[in-house]
Amino acid sequence: FLSRSVGRLPLLLVAAYRPDGAMRAPGRARSLARLAERDATRVAKVEALSDSEARELVRRHQRRALDPEWVETLTRRAQGNPFYLVELARLLGAEDDARRWQPGVAEELLPRSVQRLLAERLAALSRGSLDLLRVAAVFGAVVPRSLLDDLAPAVDADAALAEARTLGFVVESRPSGELRFTHALVRDAICAGLPGEERRRLHLHVADTRSSAPGDHLAEVAFHLAEAAPLGGIERTLDALRRAGDQARAAFDFEQAYDLYARAIELGERWPHPDSAFRCELLIRAGEVAVHDRELQEGRLALEEAMELARAEGDAERFARAALLYAYSSDYLAAASAEVVDRLREAHALLDHRDAALRARVLSRLAVEERYRRGGVERAEALLAEAQQLAGTSGDQRTLARVLEATSLV
């Protein structure tokens, strides 16, 4: 009506609409189609903001100076949507103590205004489509189309997906057939709307479904079992996390391995594993793969706890392994030499005449500590001589290599 009335007046009218919103209202869609046919009408698609534009928008709307890493996190989360970006920036800047927010925490932020808007849009979905999107959101950011029938067997997946695509919640990549949410915050809003028990139940369902599927899905299953804890059984959950950590360690993905071991350790504090040695082993493996600055500090604490547990259980083998890793980590952290030497001496005493290979490694490392941190050249040479003899007796080539390395240092 308005476009017909203004005629040739020097007047610019600007209207904005969501394509998916128009599809929900046939009358509105017909009006937009007729409007687009007019000669004076120009239709422009509003593209997402570039990263540089997004950073500038955050700068203008932040209530206090934000850490650059936070800004990068917000930019990544908003994916060029200015409304989401402004609301996220305002939420983070409105906190009484912004210093307590870490970038990892910022990943979980979902402003109420954004959540409310998305909840209103999600309310237009049928029950089947919403159920499908809920299990897909719990599964992850990307879901293979072939899995949806197994994940939601009670739902007509084709019909539910068609509705979700029409309303602009998901897109399906071709030819891979992968289902993706149109925006990360859509998935976040769906997850945020799930009660805790329901979310854990869905994670367990995903874990069970992937466990029975062909192929290697160990890390995936471990993640969902951890999110479902303790519904999937604490022994099963902790064992899956440990095995997934071992798998990542074998692939030299030490950061991923550390995260998996650390998650198992964290869950084990709330729901202890019935085998007391299990936690000790997790702590040792976490200390072994700790490679970054923060992880080195945390890994060192893990090794200290492992030695305490091993000492209490009289487990000489695990105590010695933890003590060796503790000594290696001291090279990077410039730790006090007295602590390292004392633990290596205790490890040697606990091993007594057991495990020649492990004793050789403890003695060779102790020789290095005595030589460079204590200045005891003669003592170091005597320890190395014993270590070399034990390494030769053990027949273990890796141990012999370690001893020869220590010999070259001393």
Coordinates of C-alpha atoms in Angstrom, one line a residue:
F1 CA 0.0 0.0 0.0
L2 CA 2.7 2.5 1.0
S3 CA 4.9 1.8 -2.0
R4 CA 1.9 2.5 -4.4
S5 CA 1.0 5.7 -2.5
V6 CA 4.3 7.5 -2.5
G7 CA 4.5 7.4 -6.3
R8 CA 7.4 9.6 -7.5
L9 CA 8.0 11.4 -4.2
P10 CA 11.7 11.9 -3.4
L11 CA 11.3 9.4 -0.5
L12 CA 13.5 6.4 0.4
L13 CA 11.8 3.5 2.2
V14 CA 14.0 0.8 3.7
A15 CA 12.5 -2.5 4.9
A16 CA 14.2 -5.5 6.3
Y17 CA 12.9 -9.0 6.6
R18 CA 14.2 -12.6 7.2
P19 CA 13.6 -14.9 4.3
D20 CA 12.6 -17.7 6.6
G21 CA 10.1 -15.4 8.3
A22 CA 8.5 -14.6 5.0
M23 CA 8.1 -18.3 4.3
R24 CA 6.1 -18.8 7.5
A25 CA 3.5 -16.2 6.3
P26 CA 2.2 -16.9 2.8
G27 CA 0.4 -13.5 2.6
R28 CA 3.7 -11.7 3.5
A29 CA 5.6 -13.7 0.9
R30 CA 3.1 -12.7 -1.8
S31 CA 3.4 -9.0 -0.8
L32 CA 7.2 -9.2 -1.0
A33 CA 7.1 -10.9 -4.4
R34 CA 4.8 -8.1 -5.8
L35 CA 7.0 -5.4 -4.3
A36 CA 10.1 -6.9 -5.8
E37 CA 8.5 -6.7 -9.3
R38 CA 8.2 -2.9 -9.1
D39 CA 10.8 -0.9 -11.2
A40 CA 11.8 1.3 -8.2
T41 CA 12.4 -1.6 -5.9
R42 CA 16.0 -2.7 -5.2
V43 CA 16.5 -5.9 -3.2
A44 CA 19.9 -6.2 -1.4
K45 CA 21.0 -9.2 0.5
V46 CA 22.7 -8.2 3.8
E47 CA 25.9 -10.1 4.1
A48 CA 27.5 -11.1 7.4
L49 CA 30.1 -8.7 8.9
S50 CA 33.7 -9.4 8.1
D51 CA 36.0 -10.2 11.0
S52 CA 37.5 -6.7 11.0
E53 CA 34.0 -5.2 10.9
A54 CA 32.9 -7.4 13.8
R55 CA 35.9 -6.4 15.9
E56 CA 35.1 -2.7 15.3
L57 CA 31.5 -3.3 16.3
V58 CA 32.6 -4.9 19.6
R59 CA 35.0 -2.0 20.2
R60 CA 32.1 0.5 19.9
H61 CA 29.7 -1.4 22.1
Q62 CA 32.0 -2.8 24.8
R63 CA 31.4 -1.2 28.2
R64 CA 35.0 -1.8 29.3
A65 CA 38.2 -2.8 27.5
L66 CA 38.1 -6.5 26.6
D67 CA 41.0 -8.9 26.3
P68 CA 41.8 -9.4 22.6
E69 CA 41.3 -13.1 23.0
W70 CA 37.7 -12.4 24.3
V71 CA 37.1 -10.2 21.2
E72 CA 38.3 -13.1 18.9
T73 CA 36.0 -15.5 20.8
L74 CA 33.0 -13.1 20.4
T75 CA 33.7 -12.6 16.7
R76 CA 33.9 -16.4 16.2
R77 CA 30.7 -17.0 18.1
A78 CA 28.6 -14.4 16.4
Q79 CA 29.6 -15.4 12.9
G80 CA 29.1 -12.0 11.5
N81 CA 25.6 -11.4 12.9
P82 CA 25.6 -7.9 14.3
F83 CA 22.7 -8.4 16.7
Y84 CA 24.3 -11.5 18.3
L85 CA 27.7 -9.7 18.4
V86 CA 26.4 -6.6 20.2
E87 CA 24.4 -8.6 22.7
L88 CA 27.4 -10.9 23.5
A89 CA 29.7 -7.8 23.9
R90 CA 27.2 -6.1 26.2
L91 CA 26.8 -9.3 28.3
L92 CA 30.5 -9.8 28.7
G93 CA 31.1 -6.1 29.5
A94 CA 28.3 -5.9 32.0
E95 CA 29.8 -8.5 34.4
D96 CA 30.8 -7.0 37.7
D97 CA 34.2 -8.5 37.4
A98 CA 35.1 -9.1 33.8
R99 CA 38.5 -10.4 34.9
R100 CA 37.0 -13.7 36.0
W101 CA 35.8 -14.5 32.5
Q102 CA 38.1 -16.6 30.6
P103 CA 37.9 -17.2 26.8
G104 CA 36.7 -20.7 27.4
V105 CA 33.9 -19.4 29.6
A106 CA 32.9 -16.9 27.0
E107 CA 32.3 -19.7 24.6
E108 CA 29.3 -20.7 26.8
L109 CA 27.7 -17.2 27.0
L110 CA 24.2 -16.9 25.6
P111 CA 22.6 -13.5 26.3
R112 CA 18.9 -13.7 27.4
S113 CA 17.9 -11.4 24.6
V114 CA 19.4 -13.8 22.0
Q115 CA 18.1 -16.8 23.8
R116 CA 14.6 -15.3 23.9
L117 CA 14.6 -14.4 20.2
L118 CA 15.8 -17.9 19.2
A119 CA 13.3 -19.6 21.6
E120 CA 10.5 -17.7 19.9
R121 CA 11.6 -18.9 16.5
L122 CA 12.1 -22.4 17.7
A123 CA 8.5 -22.4 19.0
A124 CA 7.2 -22.4 15.4
L125 CA 8.7 -25.9 14.9
S126 CA 6.6 -29.1 15.1
R127 CA 7.3 -31.5 17.9
G128 CA 9.1 -33.9 15.6
S129 CA 11.3 -31.3 14.1
L130 CA 12.2 -29.9 17.5
D131 CA 13.0 -33.4 18.8
L132 CA 15.3 -34.0 15.8
L133 CA 17.1 -30.7 16.3
R134 CA 17.5 -31.4 20.0
V135 CA 19.3 -34.7 19.5
A136 CA 21.3 -33.1 16.6
A137 CA 22.4 -30.2 18.8
V138 CA 23.5 -32.6 21.5
F139 CA 25.4 -34.7 18.9
G140 CA 27.5 -31.7 17.7
A141 CA 27.8 -28.8 15.3
V142 CA 27.8 -31.1 12.3
V143 CA 25.7 -34.3 12.0
P144 CA 25.9 -36.8 9.1
R145 CA 22.5 -37.1 7.6
S146 CA 22.9 -40.9 7.6
L147 CA 22.9 -40.9 11.4
L148 CA 19.6 -39.0 12.0
D149 CA 17.4 -42.1 11.5
D150 CA 19.4 -43.9 14.2
L151 CA 19.6 -40.9 16.5
A152 CA 15.8 -40.1 16.2
P153 CA 14.1 -43.3 15.1
A154 CA 10.6 -42.1 16.1
V155 CA 10.8 -39.0 13.9
D156 CA 10.2 -38.7 10.2
A157 CA 13.7 -37.2 9.5
D158 CA 13.0 -36.1 5.9
A159 CA 9.9 -34.1 6.9
A160 CA 11.5 -32.7 10.1
L161 CA 14.6 -31.6 8.1
A162 CA 12.5 -30.0 5.4
E163 CA 10.7 -27.9 8.0
A164 CA 13.9 -27.0 9.8
R165 CA 15.5 -25.9 6.5
T166 CA 12.5 -23.8 5.5
L167 CA 12.6 -22.0 8.8
G168 CA 16.3 -21.3 8.5
F169 CA 17.7 -23.4 11.4
V170 CA 19.8 -25.9 9.4
V171 CA 21.4 -26.4 6.1
E172 CA 22.5 -29.6 4.4
S173 CA 25.8 -29.7 2.7
R174 CA 26.0 -31.4 -0.7
P175 CA 27.2 -34.0 -1.7
S176 CA 28.5 -34.9 1.8
G177 CA 25.0 -34.9 3.3
E178 CA 26.2 -33.2 6.5
L179 CA 23.6 -31.3 8.5
R180 CA 24.8 -28.0 9.9
F181 CA 23.1 -25.4 12.1
T182 CA 22.9 -22.1 10.3
H183 CA 24.5 -20.4 13.3
A184 CA 26.3 -21.7 16.4
L185 CA 24.0 -19.8 18.7
V186 CA 21.0 -21.7 17.3
R187 CA 22.5 -24.9 18.6
D188 CA 23.4 -23.2 21.9
A189 CA 19.9 -22.0 22.3
I190 CA 18.5 -25.5 21.7
C191 CA 20.9 -27.0 24.3
A192 CA 20.2 -24.2 26.8
G193 CA 16.5 -25.0 26.6
L194 CA 17.1 -28.7 27.5
P195 CA 16.7 -29.5 31.2
G196 CA 19.9 -31.0 32.7
E197 CA 18.5 -34.5 33.1
E198 CA 17.1 -34.5 29.5
R199 CA 20.4 -33.3 28.1
R200 CA 22.3 -36.0 29.9
R201 CA 19.8 -38.6 28.7
L202 CA 20.3 -37.5 25.1
H203 CA 24.1 -37.6 25.5
L204 CA 23.9 -41.1 26.7
H205 CA 21.6 -42.0 23.8
V206 CA 24.2 -40.6 21.4
A207 CA 27.0 -42.5 23.1
D208 CA 25.1 -45.8 22.9
T209 CA 24.2 -45.2 19.3
R210 CA 27.8 -44.4 18.3
S211 CA 29.2 -47.3 20.4
S212 CA 27.2 -49.8 18.3
A213 CA 28.0 -48.1 14.9
P214 CA 30.8 -49.5 12.7
G215 CA 34.1 -47.8 12.8
D216 CA 36.2 -46.1 15.5
H217 CA 34.2 -43.6 17.5
L218 CA 36.0 -43.9 20.8
A219 CA 36.7 -40.2 21.4
E220 CA 33.2 -39.3 20.4
V221 CA 31.7 -41.9 22.7
A222 CA 33.9 -40.8 25.6
F223 CA 32.8 -37.2 25.2
H224 CA 29.1 -38.0 25.3
L225 CA 29.5 -40.4 28.2
A226 CA 31.3 -37.7 30.1
E227 CA 28.5 -35.2 29.3
A228 CA 26.0 -37.9 30.4
A229 CA 27.7 -38.8 33.7
P230 CA 26.8 -40.6 35.8
L231 CA 24.0 -42.1 33.7
G232 CA 26.2 -44.3 31.6
G233 CA 27.9 -45.9 34.6
I234 CA 31.0 -44.3 36.0
E235 CA 33.4 -47.2 35.3
R236 CA 32.3 -47.3 31.7
T237 CA 32.7 -43.5 31.4
L238 CA 36.1 -43.2 33.0
D239 CA 37.4 -46.2 31.1
A240 CA 36.2 -44.7 27.8
L241 CA 38.0 -41.4 28.6
R242 CA 41.2 -43.2 29.5
R243 CA 41.2 -45.3 26.3
A244 CA 40.4 -42.2 24.2
G245 CA 43.3 -40.4 25.9
D246 CA 45.6 -43.4 25.2
Q247 CA 44.5 -43.3 21.6
A248 CA 45.2 -39.5 21.3
R249 CA 48.6 -40.0 23.0
A250 CA 49.5 -42.8 20.6
A251 CA 48.7 -40.3 17.7
F252 CA 51.0 -37.7 19.4
D253 CA 48.0 -35.5 20.0
F254 CA 49.1 -34.7 23.5
E255 CA 46.8 -31.7 24.1
Q256 CA 43.8 -33.8 23.3
A257 CA 45.1 -36.6 25.4
Y258 CA 45.6 -34.3 28.3
D259 CA 42.1 -32.9 28.1
L260 CA 40.6 -36.4 28.1
Y261 CA 42.7 -37.6 31.1
A262 CA 41.9 -34.4 32.9
R263 CA 38.2 -34.8 32.3
A264 CA 38.4 -38.4 33.7
I265 CA 40.2 -37.1 36.8
E266 CA 37.6 -34.4 37.3
L267 CA 34.7 -36.8 37.0
G268 CA 36.5 -39.3 39.3
E269 CA 36.6 -36.7 42.0
R270 CA 32.8 -36.7 42.0
W271 CA 32.2 -40.3 41.3
P272 CA 35.3 -42.3 42.3
H273 CA 36.3 -45.4 40.3
P274 CA 36.1 -48.6 42.4
D275 CA 39.7 -49.4 41.6
S276 CA 42.0 -47.0 43.6
A277 CA 44.9 -47.6 41.2
F278 CA 42.8 -46.3 38.3
R279 CA 43.0 -42.7 39.5
C280 CA 46.8 -43.0 40.1
E281 CA 47.3 -44.2 36.6
L282 CA 45.2 -41.4 35.1
L283 CA 47.3 -38.8 37.0
I284 CA 50.5 -40.3 35.8
R285 CA 49.3 -40.3 32.2
A286 CA 48.1 -36.7 32.5
G287 CA 51.5 -35.7 33.8
E288 CA 53.2 -37.5 30.9
V289 CA 51.3 -35.6 28.2
A290 CA 51.3 -32.2 29.8
V291 CA 53.3 -30.1 27.3
H292 CA 52.0 -26.5 27.5
D293 CA 52.8 -24.0 30.2
R294 CA 49.4 -24.2 32.0
E295 CA 49.3 -28.0 31.6
L296 CA 52.9 -28.4 32.9
Q297 CA 51.9 -26.8 36.2
E298 CA 48.7 -28.9 36.4
G299 CA 50.6 -32.0 35.3
R300 CA 53.1 -31.5 38.0
L301 CA 50.4 -31.3 40.6
A302 CA 48.9 -34.5 39.1
L303 CA 52.2 -36.3 39.5
E304 CA 52.5 -35.2 43.1
E305 CA 49.1 -36.6 43.8
A306 CA 50.0 -39.8 42.0
M307 CA 53.1 -40.3 44.1
E308 CA 51.0 -39.8 47.3
L309 CA 48.5 -42.4 46.2
A310 CA 51.2 -44.8 45.1
R311 CA 53.1 -44.4 48.3
A312 CA 49.9 -45.0 50.3
E313 CA 49.2 -48.2 48.3
G314 CA 52.8 -49.4 48.4
D315 CA 52.8 -49.3 44.5
A316 CA 56.6 -48.9 43.8
E317 CA 56.2 -49.2 40.0
R318 CA 53.7 -46.3 39.7
F319 CA 55.6 -44.2 42.2
A320 CA 58.8 -44.6 40.2
R321 CA 57.1 -43.7 36.9
A322 CA 55.5 -40.6 38.5
A323 CA 58.9 -39.6 40.0
L324 CA 60.7 -39.9 36.7
L325 CA 58.0 -37.7 34.9
Y326 CA 58.2 -35.3 37.8
A327 CA 62.0 -35.0 37.2
Y328 CA 61.6 -34.5 33.5
S329 CA 59.0 -31.7 34.0
S330 CA 61.4 -29.9 36.4
D331 CA 63.7 -29.2 33.4
Y332 CA 61.0 -27.0 31.9
L333 CA 59.8 -25.4 35.1
A334 CA 63.2 -24.9 36.9
A335 CA 61.8 -26.7 39.9
A336 CA 63.7 -27.0 43.2
S337 CA 66.3 -29.7 42.8
A338 CA 65.8 -31.0 46.4
E339 CA 62.3 -32.1 45.6
V340 CA 63.4 -34.0 42.5
V341 CA 66.3 -35.7 44.1
D342 CA 64.3 -36.8 47.1
R343 CA 61.6 -38.3 45.0
L344 CA 64.0 -40.2 42.8
R345 CA 65.8 -41.6 45.9
E346 CA 62.5 -42.7 47.4
A347 CA 61.6 -44.3 44.1
H348 CA 64.9 -46.2 44.0
A349 CA 64.4 -47.4 47.6
L350 CA 60.8 -48.5 47.0
L351 CA 61.8 -50.5 43.9
D352 CA 64.4 -52.4 45.8
H353 CA 65.4 -55.3 43.6
R354 CA 62.3 -55.3 41.4
D355 CA 62.0 -54.2 37.7
A356 CA 65.6 -53.8 36.6
A357 CA 64.7 -51.6 33.6
L358 CA 62.7 -49.1 35.7
R359 CA 65.5 -49.0 38.4
A360 CA 68.0 -48.3 35.6
R361 CA 66.0 -45.3 34.4
V362 CA 65.6 -43.9 37.9
L363 CA 69.3 -44.3 38.7
S364 CA 70.4 -42.7 35.4
R365 CA 68.1 -39.7 36.0
L366 CA 69.2 -39.4 39.6
A367 CA 72.8 -39.3 38.3
V368 CA 72.0 -36.3 36.1
E369 CA 70.4 -34.6 39.1
E370 CA 73.3 -35.3 41.3
R371 CA 75.8 -34.1 38.7
Y372 CA 74.2 -30.8 37.7
R373 CA 72.1 -29.8 40.7
R374 CA 74.3 -31.1 43.5
G375 CA 77.7 -31.1 41.9
G376 CA 78.5 -34.7 42.9
V377 CA 80.5 -36.0 40.0
E378 CA 81.8 -39.1 41.7
R379 CA 78.3 -39.9 43.1
A380 CA 76.8 -39.4 39.6
E381 CA 79.4 -41.7 37.9
A382 CA 78.7 -44.5 40.5
L383 CA 74.9 -44.2 39.9
L384 CA 75.5 -44.4 36.1
A385 CA 77.7 -47.5 36.4
E386 CA 74.9 -49.3 38.3
A387 CA 72.3 -48.0 35.8
Q388 CA 74.3 -49.3 32.9
Q389 CA 74.6 -52.7 34.5
L390 CA 70.9 -52.9 35.2
A391 CA 70.0 -51.7 31.7
G392 CA 72.2 -54.4 30.1
T393 CA 70.6 -57.0 32.4
S394 CA 67.0 -55.9 31.5
G395 CA 67.6 -56.3 27.8
D396 CA 65.2 -53.3 27.3
Q397 CA 66.4 -51.2 24.3
R398 CA 64.5 -48.1 25.3
T399 CA 65.9 -48.2 28.8
L400 CA 69.4 -48.6 27.4
A401 CA 68.9 -45.6 25.2
R402 CA 67.8 -43.5 28.2
V403 CA 70.8 -44.6 30.2
L404 CA 73.2 -43.8 27.4
E405 CA 71.5 -40.4 27.0
A406 CA 72.1 -39.7 30.7
T407 CA 75.7 -40.9 30.3
S408 CA 76.3 -38.4 27.6
L409 CA 75.0 -35.6 29.9
V410 CA 77.1 -36.6 32.9

